[in-house]
């Protein structure tokens, strides 16, 4: 599988996403688009907590998704990743995914995600960081071949923020223009419930 055939998170990515892999993605006919990655992506700065604000596909089954990226491990250059969220059928907040990011050694804005545990265990896919402000937001894109439909791919697109608050219209418009520029339909986003009323009242919350 080549980088051209796929691009990101993850965040998750990609994560959350896969309460099963079917809810955080959309089918895409034809070839995956070749979206450039962020140049000189700094994975040391990416580490920390992110809140997942929007993604392609259904967001109705979970709320308050959070991504925790741990610092780069000096021995192999990978980063541990935990994803937690609140199921709509439960008031208990849990870490549902644990995985590993492995940044590319030749293109710093690209990496692969491998799920180590959780409902998507053994899932493995490349992803691309398309746009980022390390203190505010991150846009991630992935496109992989559909496992059952020849000639069709699956797109994952995720918007993260450093704060639970919604991103400004200016930032969201910037990301939409960037996606549209490369032929990705930015109207496919759905938003997660990240409201304080929902997320700060979570019973038995386990901090990421």
XYZ file of N, CA, C and O in Angstrom:
832
model
N 0.851 -1.186 0.000
C 0.000 0.000 0.000
C 0.894 1.245 0.000
O 1.755 1.389 0.844
N 0.686 2.137 -0.960
C 1.560 3.294 -1.080
C 0.964 4.489 -0.362
O -0.228 4.551 -0.074
N 1.839 5.481 -0.114
C 1.355 6.716 0.527
C 0.316 7.392 -0.358
O -0.589 8.062 0.120
N 0.441 7.244 -1.690
C -0.514 7.877 -2.593
C -1.895 7.252 -2.413
O -2.907 7.910 -2.574
N -1.930 5.982 -2.068
C -3.223 5.319 -1.896
C -3.891 5.643 -0.564
O -5.020 5.234 -0.340
N -3.161 6.295 0.339
C -3.753 6.584 1.632
C -3.175 7.746 2.392
O -2.028 8.016 2.277
N -3.994 8.378 3.157
C -3.524 9.462 3.978
C -4.317 9.494 5.269
O -5.477 9.325 5.252
N -3.872 9.938 6.214
C -4.693 9.995 7.412
C -6.025 10.247 7.487
O -6.354 11.126 7.827
N -5.207 10.338 10.987
C -5.103 10.146 11.794
C -5.366 9.415 11.912
O -5.555 9.188 11.670
N -6.773 9.906 14.881
C -6.527 9.357 14.459
C -6.643 9.255 15.043
O -6.268 9.338 15.772
N -7.289 10.122 14.370
C -7.392 10.438 15.384
C -7.678 10.550 15.139
O -7.363 9.966 14.775
N -7.141 9.290 14.781
C -7.323 9.007 15.405
C -7.561 8.463 14.893
O -7.869 8.790 15.327
N -6.973 8.276 14.372
C -7.142 8.510 14.537
C -7.648 7.986 14.457
O -8.039 7.696 14.821
N -7.638 6.919 14.321
C -8.188 7.734 13.844
C -8.903 7.062 14.190
O -8.708 6.409 14.186
N -9.740 6.792 14.373
C -9.660 6.548 15.600
C -10.926 6.626 16.181
O -11.570 6.530 15.898
N -11.298 7.016 16.973
C -12.513 6.979 17.667
C -13.467 6.265 16.855
O -14.374 5.723 17.349
N -13.100 6.468 15.838
C -13.611 6.323 14.581
C -14.198 5.090 14.381
O -15.082 4.956 13.664
N -13.586 4.332 14.875
C -13.966 3.028 14.610
C -14.652 2.504 15.808
O -14.236 1.517 16.299
N -15.632 3.013 16.175
C -16.418 2.296 17.147
C -16.696 1.031 16.415
O -17.106 0.048 16.948
N -16.586 1.170 15.203
C -16.237 0.147 14.227
C -15.808 0.979 13.056
O -16.168 2.123 12.929
N -15.072 0.364 12.165
C -14.512 1.133 11.072
C -15.579 1.655 10.150
O -15.277 2.342 9.202
N -16.798 1.348 10.345
C -17.819 1.758 9.405
C -18.425 3.112 9.715
O -19.081 3.681 8.867
N -18.225 3.670 10.913
C -18.960 4.873 11.278
C -18.165 6.149 11.125
O -18.732 7.230 11.169
N -16.842 6.059 10.956
C -16.049 7.265 10.857
C -15.467 7.484 9.483
O -14.441 8.119 9.346
N -16.111 6.950 8.470
C -15.551 7.061 7.135
C -16.668 7.141 6.112
O -17.822 6.871 6.420
N -16.286 7.530 4.884
C -17.237 7.571 3.779
C -16.617 6.918 2.551
O -15.434 7.113 2.275
N -17.414 6.154 1.800
C -16.894 5.568 0.565
C -16.520 6.658 -0.434
O -17.171 7.698 -0.503
N -15.468 6.424 -1.204
C -15.032 7.368 -2.226
C -14.761 6.602 -3.509
O -13.890 5.727 -3.541
N -15.497 6.908 -4.555
C -15.277 6.250 -5.836
C -13.989 6.782 -6.468
O -13.663 7.955 -6.348
N -13.274 5.916 -7.158
C -12.072 6.342 -7.859
C -10.856 6.403 -6.955
O -10.843 5.885 -5.835
N -9.819 7.064 -7.454
C -8.543 7.114 -6.757
C -8.576 8.035 -5.538
O -9.335 9.006 -5.496
N -7.736 7.733 -4.566
C -7.546 8.637 -3.436
C -6.827 9.892 -3.924
O -6.005 9.826 -4.836
N -7.135 11.013 -3.299
C -6.465 12.249 -3.677
C -5.116 12.323 -2.969
O -4.933 11.784 -1.880
N -4.186 13.000 -3.607
C -2.829 13.121 -3.058
C -2.699 14.468 -2.357
O -2.279 15.452 -2.939
N -3.085 14.502 -1.093
C -3.023 15.743 -0.320
C -1.633 15.878 0.294
O -1.171 14.968 0.988
N -0.964 16.996 0.084
C 0.370 17.181 0.671
C 0.316 17.185 2.191
O -0.648 17.665 2.797
N 1.349 16.668 2.805
C 1.464 16.680 4.262
C 2.105 17.980 4.729
O 2.771 18.683 3.965
N 1.866 18.296 5.993
C 2.525 19.437 6.611
C 4.041 19.262 6.532
O 4.560 18.182 6.817
N 4.742 20.293 6.137
C 6.203 20.218 6.079
C 6.805 20.398 7.467
O 6.298 21.147 8.285
N 7.885 19.680 7.726
C 8.602 19.777 8.999
C 7.669 19.597 10.191
O 7.709 20.341 11.168
N 6.813 18.585 10.086
C 5.873 18.296 11.166
C 6.649 17.918 12.432
O 7.548 17.072 12.391
N 6.312 18.538 13.552
C 7.027 18.327 14.808
C 6.204 17.440 15.733
O 5.271 17.904 16.394
N 6.541 16.158 15.782
C 5.770 15.219 16.595
C 5.961 15.432 18.089
O 5.128 15.008 18.894
N 7.049 16.083 18.457
C 7.212 16.444 19.872
C 6.118 17.432 20.284
O 5.562 17.344 21.381
N 5.782 18.350 19.390
C 4.749 19.346 19.686
C 3.340 18.781 19.560
O 2.402 19.286 20.175
N 3.191 17.737 18.752
C 1.868 17.128 18.591
C 1.443 16.387 19.855
O 0.254 16.283 20.171
N 2.400 15.876 20.602
C 2.080 15.130 21.820
C 1.204 15.969 22.753
O 1.285 17.193 22.790
N 0.345 15.293 23.505
C -0.550 15.961 24.437
C -1.994 15.584 24.162
O -2.291 14.668 23.397
N -2.921 16.297 24.792
C -4.340 15.981 24.643
C -4.962 16.774 23.496
O -4.686 17.954 23.305
N -5.830 16.078 22.752
C -6.620 16.690 21.688
C -8.078 16.272 21.869
O -8.370 15.162 22.294
N -8.976 17.176 21.511
C -10.403 16.877 21.515
C -10.849 16.715 20.065
O -10.509 17.530 19.213
N -11.594 15.657 19.793
C -12.042 15.407 18.423
C -13.353 16.148 18.203
O -14.373 15.840 18.824
N -13.316 17.136 17.323
C -14.465 18.002 17.103
C -15.375 17.511 15.988
O -16.599 17.504 16.136
N -14.784 17.127 14.861
C -15.578 16.719 13.707
C -14.883 15.589 12.949
O -13.668 15.427 13.030
N -15.673 14.836 12.203
C -15.128 13.813 11.320
C -16.140 13.526 10.223
O -17.312 13.899 10.326
N -15.703 12.846 9.173
C -16.627 12.365 8.157
C -17.424 11.204 8.753
O -16.893 10.402 9.515
N -18.690 11.106 8.375
C -19.494 9.976 8.812
C -20.307 10.260 10.065
O -20.430 11.397 10.523
N -20.858 9.212 10.626
C -21.776 9.292 11.751
C -21.060 9.649 13.054
O -20.014 9.080 13.367
N -21.627 10.577 13.807
C -21.073 10.939 15.117
C -22.110 10.758 16.234
O -21.876 11.166 17.370
N -23.236 10.157 15.914
C -24.359 10.140 16.847
C -24.207 9.141 17.987
O -24.869 9.269 19.015
N -23.338 8.152 17.832
C -23.286 7.053 18.797
C -22.334 7.301 19.963
O -22.348 6.561 20.939
N -21.470 8.317 19.873
C -20.541 8.623 20.961
C -20.449 10.132 21.154
O -20.849 10.917 20.292
N -19.934 10.541 22.286
C -19.728 11.968 22.557
C -18.434 12.148 23.342
O -17.861 11.197 23.871
N -17.961 13.379 23.388
C -16.795 13.772 24.181
C -15.508 13.006 23.823
O -14.698 12.711 24.717
N -15.273 12.663 22.547
C -14.055 11.906 22.222
C -12.783 12.712 22.469
O -12.700 13.891 22.126
N -11.803 12.063 23.073
C -10.523 12.690 23.389
C -9.383 11.798 22.915
O -9.471 10.568 22.972
N -8.329 12.426 22.485
C -7.139 11.723 22.021
C -5.954 12.171 22.865
O -5.717 13.366 23.010
N -5.243 11.229 23.438
C -4.040 11.549 24.213
C -2.841 10.940 23.510
O -2.765 9.718 23.354
N -1.914 11.789 23.072
C -0.703 11.332 22.403
C 0.462 11.507 23.361
O 0.739 12.639 23.806
N 1.136 10.431 23.676
C 2.259 10.502 24.608
C 3.549 10.882 23.878
O 3.654 10.730 22.660
N 4.538 11.379 24.602
C 5.791 11.835 23.964
C 6.483 10.745 23.158
O 6.314 9.549 23.420
N 7.283 11.182 22.205
C 8.040 10.255 21.365
C 8.983 9.411 22.218
O 9.675 9.914 23.101
N 8.997 8.104 21.940
C 9.918 7.208 22.641
C 11.266 7.234 21.923
O 11.351 6.965 20.721
N 12.279 7.575 22.651
C 13.600 7.738 22.051
C 14.127 6.453 21.420
O 14.861 6.490 20.431
N 13.738 5.308 21.967
C 14.305 4.054 21.467
C 13.842 3.698 20.056
O 14.564 3.073 19.289
N 12.613 4.105 19.685
C 12.144 3.729 18.340
C 11.394 4.833 17.605
O 10.955 4.636 16.463
N 11.225 5.993 18.230
C 10.591 7.119 17.550
C 9.084 7.046 17.431
O 8.474 7.871 16.741
N 8.437 6.074 18.095
C 6.985 5.957 18.030
C 6.323 6.725 19.174
O 6.988 7.157 20.126
N 4.983 6.886 19.081
C 4.221 7.575 20.109
C 3.020 6.715 20.493
O 2.275 6.254 19.617
N 2.813 6.509 21.787
C 1.631 5.790 22.251
C 0.419 6.713 22.187
O 0.508 7.907 22.468
N -0.725 6.129 21.829
C -1.953 6.899 21.639
C -3.107 6.217 22.364
O -3.296 5.003 22.249
N -3.875 7.008 23.106
C -5.084 6.511 23.755
C -6.273 7.348 23.297
O -6.173 8.567 23.201
N -7.385 6.681 23.032
C -8.601 7.379 22.630
C -9.733 6.990 23.562
O -10.011 5.807 23.764
N -10.369 7.989 24.132
C -11.480 7.735 25.030
C -12.703 8.504 24.593
O -12.603 9.532 23.926
N -13.883 7.989 24.962
C -15.124 8.690 24.634
C -16.253 8.145 25.488
O -16.105 7.148 26.200
N -17.376 8.798 25.385
C -18.564 8.432 26.144
C -19.571 7.798 25.200
O -19.975 8.408 24.214
N -19.946 6.561 25.483
C -20.991 5.924 24.688
C -22.340 6.555 25.006
O -22.626 6.873 26.162
N -23.165 6.731 23.987
C -24.487 7.327 24.226
C -25.363 6.427 25.089
O -26.309 6.871 25.718
N -25.024 5.143 25.125
C -25.817 4.197 25.908
C -25.323 4.058 27.347
O -25.843 3.274 28.120
N -24.279 4.829 27.713
C -23.687 4.695 29.034
C -23.212 6.058 29.522
O -22.944 6.951 28.732
N -23.121 6.223 30.830
C -22.594 7.470 31.391
C -21.153 7.304 31.842
O -20.599 8.172 32.491
N -20.540 6.187 31.477
C -19.174 5.922 31.901
C -18.188 6.246 30.785
O -18.319 5.793 29.656
N -17.195 7.035 31.119
C -16.169 7.433 30.155
C -14.996 6.469 30.254
O -14.481 6.203 31.326
N -14.573 5.923 29.103
C -13.484 4.953 29.106
C -12.493 5.213 27.980
O -12.828 5.823 26.966
N -11.275 4.724 28.174
C -10.305 4.662 27.089
C -10.626 3.418 26.266
O -10.441 2.298 26.731
N -11.108 3.608 25.054
C -11.555 2.481 24.251
C -10.497 1.975 23.283
O -10.611 0.871 22.771
N -9.510 2.796 22.993
C -8.485 2.402 22.041
C -7.101 2.695 22.601
O -6.886 3.713 23.250
N -6.197 1.806 22.313
C -4.786 2.074 22.555
C -4.048 1.675 21.293
O -4.254 0.596 20.737
N -3.195 2.560 20.818
C -2.451 2.257 19.601
C -1.115 2.970 19.576
O -0.698 3.588 20.560
N -0.457 2.889 18.437
C 0.878 3.461 18.277
C 0.950 4.225 16.962
O 0.498 3.725 15.919
N 1.493 5.435 17.017
C 1.812 6.195 15.812
C 3.280 5.964 15.479
O 4.143 6.053 16.364
N 3.556 5.711 14.214
C 4.938 5.572 13.745
C 5.176 6.580 12.625
O 4.803 6.333 11.470
N 5.757 7.744 12.933
C 6.008 8.764 11.915
C 6.957 8.275 10.832
O 7.867 7.480 11.086
N 6.743 8.755 9.621
C 7.615 8.412 8.508
C 8.987 9.042 8.706
O 9.110 10.171 9.173
N 10.022 8.317 8.309
C 11.385 8.839 8.422
C 11.755 9.727 7.243
O 12.766 10.428 7.287
N 10.924 9.719 6.196
C 11.244 10.488 4.991
C 10.270 11.625 4.714
O 10.590 12.543 3.960
N 9.083 11.573 5.316
C 8.077 12.616 5.111
C 7.420 12.866 6.458
O 6.532 12.129 6.879
N 7.852 13.903 7.150
C 7.514 14.082 8.566
C 6.030 14.264 8.831
O 5.568 14.035 9.952
N 5.258 14.677 7.835
C 3.829 14.878 8.046
C 2.993 13.628 7.857
O 1.774 13.676 7.953
N 3.652 12.501 7.591
C 2.933 11.247 7.402
C 3.360 10.230 8.463
O 4.470 10.266 8.968
N 2.436 9.330 8.765
C 2.712 8.308 9.773
C 1.782 7.132 9.534
O 0.933 7.160 8.632
N 1.921 6.093 10.345
C 0.965 4.992 10.330
C 0.430 4.818 11.741
O 1.111 5.108 12.726
N -0.814 4.381 11.817
C -1.448 4.076 13.097
C -1.704 2.585 13.173
O -2.212 1.981 12.234
N -1.345 1.979 14.299
C -1.626 0.566 14.529
C -2.356 0.421 15.858
O -1.857 0.855 16.901
N -3.555 -0.152 15.815
C -4.334 -0.371 17.031
C -3.799 -1.588 17.770
O -3.743 -2.683 17.216
N -3.401 -1.395 19.014
C -2.830 -2.478 19.815
C -3.907 -3.194 20.618
O -3.830 -4.398 20.859
N -4.939 -2.456 21.026
C -6.033 -3.066 21.779
C -7.318 -2.323 21.477
O -7.319 -1.268 20.859
N -8.437 -2.887 21.927
C -9.726 -2.265 21.679
C -10.451 -2.935 20.526
O -9.964 -3.895 19.926
N -11.645 -2.432 20.181
C -12.479 -3.062 19.148
C -11.851 -3.065 17.764
O -12.280 -3.815 16.889
N -10.839 -2.209 17.549
C -10.184 -2.172 16.236
C -8.784 -2.774 16.291
O -7.925 -2.444 15.471
N -8.543 -3.653 17.245
C -7.214 -4.242 17.401
C -6.685 -4.795 16.077
O -7.422 -5.410 15.319
N -5.417 -4.521 15.828
C -4.704 -4.961 14.624
C -5.004 -4.101 13.401
O -4.455 -4.345 12.329
N -5.890 -3.108 13.537
C -6.094 -2.174 12.437
C -4.797 -1.415 12.181
O -4.109 -1.001 13.114
N -4.480 -1.228 10.915
C -3.200 -0.609 10.554
C -3.422 0.238 9.305
O -3.916 -0.279 8.304
N -3.114 1.524 9.375
C -3.268 2.337 8.172
C -2.392 3.585 8.222
O -2.124 4.126 9.293
N -1.941 4.044 7.055
C -1.166 5.289 6.966
C -2.087 6.496 7.120
O -3.285 6.414 6.844
N -1.545 7.620 7.528
C -2.336 8.846 7.595
C -1.450 10.068 7.372
O -0.226 9.990 7.457
N -2.116 11.180 7.079
C -1.414 12.418 6.770
C -1.926 13.565 7.629
O -3.139 13.758 7.751
N -1.012 14.313 8.223
C -1.364 15.561 8.899
C -1.387 16.642 7.824
O -0.357 17.003 7.263
N -2.574 17.143 7.512
C -2.765 18.075 6.403
C -2.532 19.525 6.828
O -1.976 20.338 6.083
N -2.972 19.850 8.038
C -2.833 21.227 8.535
C -2.778 21.164 10.058
O -3.444 20.328 10.673
N -1.977 22.056 10.657
C -1.866 22.017 12.117
C -1.397 23.355 12.676
O -0.602 24.061 12.074
N -1.982 23.707 13.796
C -1.470 24.734 14.686
C -1.306 24.008 16.016
O -2.295 23.613 16.631
N -0.095 23.783 16.442
C 0.159 22.889 17.579
C -0.559 23.302 18.860
O -0.795 22.467 19.736
N -0.927 24.572 18.952
C -1.606 25.063 20.146
C -3.119 25.114 19.988
O -3.825 25.389 20.955
N -3.608 24.832 18.763
C -5.033 25.079 18.551
C -5.784 23.986 17.796
O -6.832 23.539 18.245
N -5.285 23.530 16.654
C -6.075 22.590 15.858
C -5.173 21.666 15.036
O -3.982 21.940 14.830
N -5.773 20.578 14.535
C -5.074 19.655 13.646
C -6.101 19.035 12.699
O -7.194 18.647 13.103
N -5.730 18.920 11.424
C -6.573 18.302 10.405
C -5.850 17.080 9.861
O -4.703 17.170 9.413
N -6.529 15.932 9.903
C -5.908 14.675 9.492
C -6.748 13.999 8.413
O -7.981 14.034 8.459
N -6.063 13.367 7.461
C -6.746 12.723 6.336
C -6.174 11.327 6.087
O -4.960 11.122 6.130
N -7.087 10.385 5.830
C -6.690 9.030 5.438
C -7.592 8.552 4.317
O -8.787 8.833 4.316
N -7.025 7.824 3.387
C -7.816 7.195 2.332
C -7.232 5.812 2.088
O -6.042 5.686 1.787
N -8.053 4.790 2.247
C -7.583 3.412 2.096
C -8.531 2.629 1.190
O -9.711 2.975 1.087
N -8.050 1.587 0.535
C -8.915 0.777 -0.324
C -10.073 0.153 0.452
O -9.888 -0.327 1.569
N -11.259 0.167 -0.124
C -12.418 -0.470 0.494
C -12.195 -1.988 0.527
O -11.817 -2.574 -0.481
N -12.406 -2.632 1.677
C -12.108 -4.069 1.782
C -13.031 -4.962 0.971
O -12.697 -6.119 0.703
N -14.204 -4.437 0.553
C -15.175 -5.295 -0.133
C -15.608 -4.776 -1.504
O -16.262 -5.504 -2.248
N -15.247 -3.536 -1.823
C -15.721 -2.952 -3.077
C -14.539 -2.535 -3.937
O -13.892 -1.524 -3.673
N -14.258 -3.308 -4.966
C -13.137 -3.002 -5.860
C -13.359 -1.655 -6.546
O -14.478 -1.324 -6.951
N -12.286 -0.863 -6.648
C -12.379 0.437 -7.290
C -12.918 1.531 -6.400
O -13.095 2.665 -6.838
N -13.198 1.194 -5.140
C -13.726 2.162 -4.179
C -12.766 2.280 -3.006
O -12.178 1.290 -2.568
N -12.601 3.483 -2.511
C -11.764 3.719 -1.332
C -12.608 4.231 -0.183
O -13.805 4.512 -0.348
N -11.996 4.339 0.982
C -12.672 4.850 2.164
C -11.896 6.051 2.694
O -10.686 5.970 2.902
N -12.591 7.163 2.889
C -11.963 8.386 3.395
C -12.266 8.590 4.874
O -13.417 8.481 5.298
N -11.231 8.881 5.656
C -11.370 9.330 7.038
C -10.832 10.761 7.082
O -9.701 11.000 6.657
N -11.589 11.682 7.584
C -11.100 13.046 7.773
C -11.517 13.483 9.167
O -12.685 13.351 9.544
N -10.581 14.008 9.943
C -10.855 14.351 11.343
C -10.294 15.724 11.676
O -9.191 16.079 11.251
N -11.049 16.481 12.454
C -10.600 17.776 12.965
C -10.449 17.670 14.482
O -11.394 17.301 15.187
N -9.250 18.015 14.969
C -8.950 18.003 16.400
C -8.745 19.428 16.901
O -8.339 20.304 16.128
N -8.974 19.621 18.187
C -8.672 20.916 18.806
C -7.987 20.676 20.145
O -8.168 19.634 20.775
N -7.203 21.660 20.578
C -6.536 21.536 21.879
C -7.493 21.792 23.031
O -7.297 21.299 24.141
N -8.559 22.556 22.772
C -9.545 22.857 23.809
C -10.872 22.222 23.431
O -11.147 21.959 22.265
N -11.689 21.981 24.442
C -12.995 21.374 24.179
C -13.914 22.315 23.413
O -14.817 21.887 22.689
N -13.678 23.611 23.540
C -14.514 24.593 22.856
C -14.463 24.408 21.344
O -13.441 23.981 20.777
N -15.549 24.771 20.673
C -15.597 24.685 19.223
C -14.569 25.629 18.599
O -14.284 26.702 19.134
N -14.032 25.208 17.471
C -13.095 26.067 16.749
C -13.843 27.219 16.090
O -15.040 27.125 15.819
N -13.132 28.292 15.824
C -13.749 29.461 15.217
C -14.147 29.171 13.769
O -13.604 28.275 13.117
N -15.076 29.947 13.271
C -15.500 29.811 11.880
C -14.332 30.059 10.935
O -14.220 29.425 9.879
N -13.446 30.959 11.311
C -12.280 31.261 10.474
C -11.396 30.024 10.280
O -10.954 29.730 9.159
N -11.148 29.303 11.367
C -10.310 28.107 11.282
C -11.010 27.020 10.482
O -10.410 26.371 9.611
N -12.298 26.801 10.742
C -13.030 25.762 10.023
C -13.124 26.084 8.535
O -13.014 25.184 7.690
N -13.299 27.356 8.203
C -13.352 27.744 6.794
C -12.002 27.517 6.117
O -11.940 27.114 4.949
N -10.933 27.776 6.856
C -9.594 27.558 6.314
C -9.403 26.080 5.953
O -8.908 25.738 4.864
N -9.813 25.193 6.851
C -9.658 23.770 6.599
C -10.566 23.297 5.469
O -10.179 22.446 4.660
N -11.771 23.846 5.397
C -12.684 23.481 4.317
C -12.119 23.882 2.965
O -12.178 23.112 1.992
N -11.548 25.069 2.889
C -10.954 25.523 1.628
C -9.787 24.626 1.221
O -9.613 24.306 0.039
N -9.004 24.210 2.200
C -7.860 23.356 1.922
C -8.310 22.000 1.375
O -7.757 21.491 0.391
N -9.322 21.414 2.001
C -9.838 20.125 1.531
C -10.456 20.252 0.145
O -10.209 19.429 -0.745
N -11.272 21.281 -0.042
C -11.919 21.475 -1.336
C -10.895 21.675 -2.448
O -11.108 21.243 -3.590
N -9.800 22.312 -2.124
C -8.733 22.556 -3.101
C -8.230 21.253 -3.698
O -7.859 21.189 -4.887
N -8.226 20.188 -2.882
C -7.712 18.903 -3.344
C -8.823 17.904 -3.666
O -8.589 16.700 -3.766
N -10.030 18.405 -3.806
C -11.129 17.551 -4.238
C -11.782 16.727 -3.160
O -12.466 15.741 -3.456
N -11.599 17.094 -1.899
C -12.260 16.406 -0.787
C -13.461 17.239 -0.359
O -13.330 18.420 -0.055
N -14.634 16.631 -0.326
C -15.876 17.346 -0.038
C -15.987 17.692 1.443
O -16.305 16.829 2.272
N -15.744 18.942 1.777
C -15.724 19.365 3.184
C -17.119 19.458 3.798
O -17.252 19.709 4.996
N -18.170 19.246 3.007
C -19.524 19.285 3.564
C -19.903 17.961 4.218
O -20.998 17.822 4.768
N -19.006 16.983 4.177
C -19.303 15.662 4.747
C -19.050 15.574 6.249
O -19.245 14.522 6.845
N -18.609 16.673 6.875
C -18.302 16.640 8.305
C -19.560 16.549 9.160
O -20.588 17.146 8.862
N -19.454 15.810 10.260
C -20.454 15.809 11.329
C -19.722 16.156 12.621
O -18.552 15.815 12.792
N -20.413 16.813 13.536
C -19.791 17.286 14.776
C -20.106 16.369 15.952
O -21.208 15.823 16.050
N -19.125 16.230 16.846
C -19.336 15.514 18.096
C -19.860 16.467 19.165
O -19.579 17.674 19.134
N -20.588 15.915 20.103
C -21.015 16.680 21.270
C -19.830 16.810 22.219
O -19.399 15.836 22.824
N -19.278 18.021 22.323
C -18.191 18.304 23.255
C -18.638 19.347 24.293
O -17.818 20.026 24.903
N -19.935 19.444 24.504
C -20.455 20.454 25.421
C -20.067 20.149 26.865
O -19.919 18.987 27.266
N -19.905 21.197 27.649
C -19.561 21.026 29.056
C -20.651 20.258 29.790
O -20.382 19.451 30.684
N -21.906 20.512 29.418
C -23.024 19.845 30.077
C -22.923 18.328 29.934
O -23.222 17.575 30.858
N -22.481 17.891 28.782
C -22.355 16.449 28.536
C -21.050 15.894 29.083
O -21.039 14.889 29.794
N -19.955 16.565 28.771
C -18.640 15.978 29.021
C -18.133 16.144 30.450
O -17.484 15.254 30.987
N -18.443 17.267 31.081
C -17.935 17.479 32.431
C -18.787 16.804 33.484
O -18.407 16.722 34.644
N -19.930 16.282 33.056
C -20.804 15.591 33.999
C -20.671 14.075 33.877
O -21.428 13.328 34.471
N -19.702 13.636 33.102
C -19.527 12.200 32.884
C -19.275 11.475 34.211
O -18.388 11.853 34.954
N -20.007 10.462 34.446
C -19.828 9.675 35.676
C -18.610 8.771 35.527
O -18.344 8.231 34.463
N -17.876 8.600 36.622
C -16.733 7.695 36.646
C -15.756 7.977 35.537
O -15.164 7.076 34.952
N -15.555 9.241 35.229
C -14.646 9.584 34.158
C -13.213 9.169 34.504
O -12.732 9.444 35.587
N -12.549 8.553 33.545
C -11.157 8.187 33.688
C -10.357 9.164 32.839
O -10.472 9.165 31.628
N -9.559 10.028 33.441
C -8.814 11.022 32.687
C -7.807 10.363 31.763
O -7.111 9.421 32.139
N -7.713 10.880 30.566
C -6.720 10.381 29.611
C -5.358 10.923 29.977
O -5.245 12.013 30.486
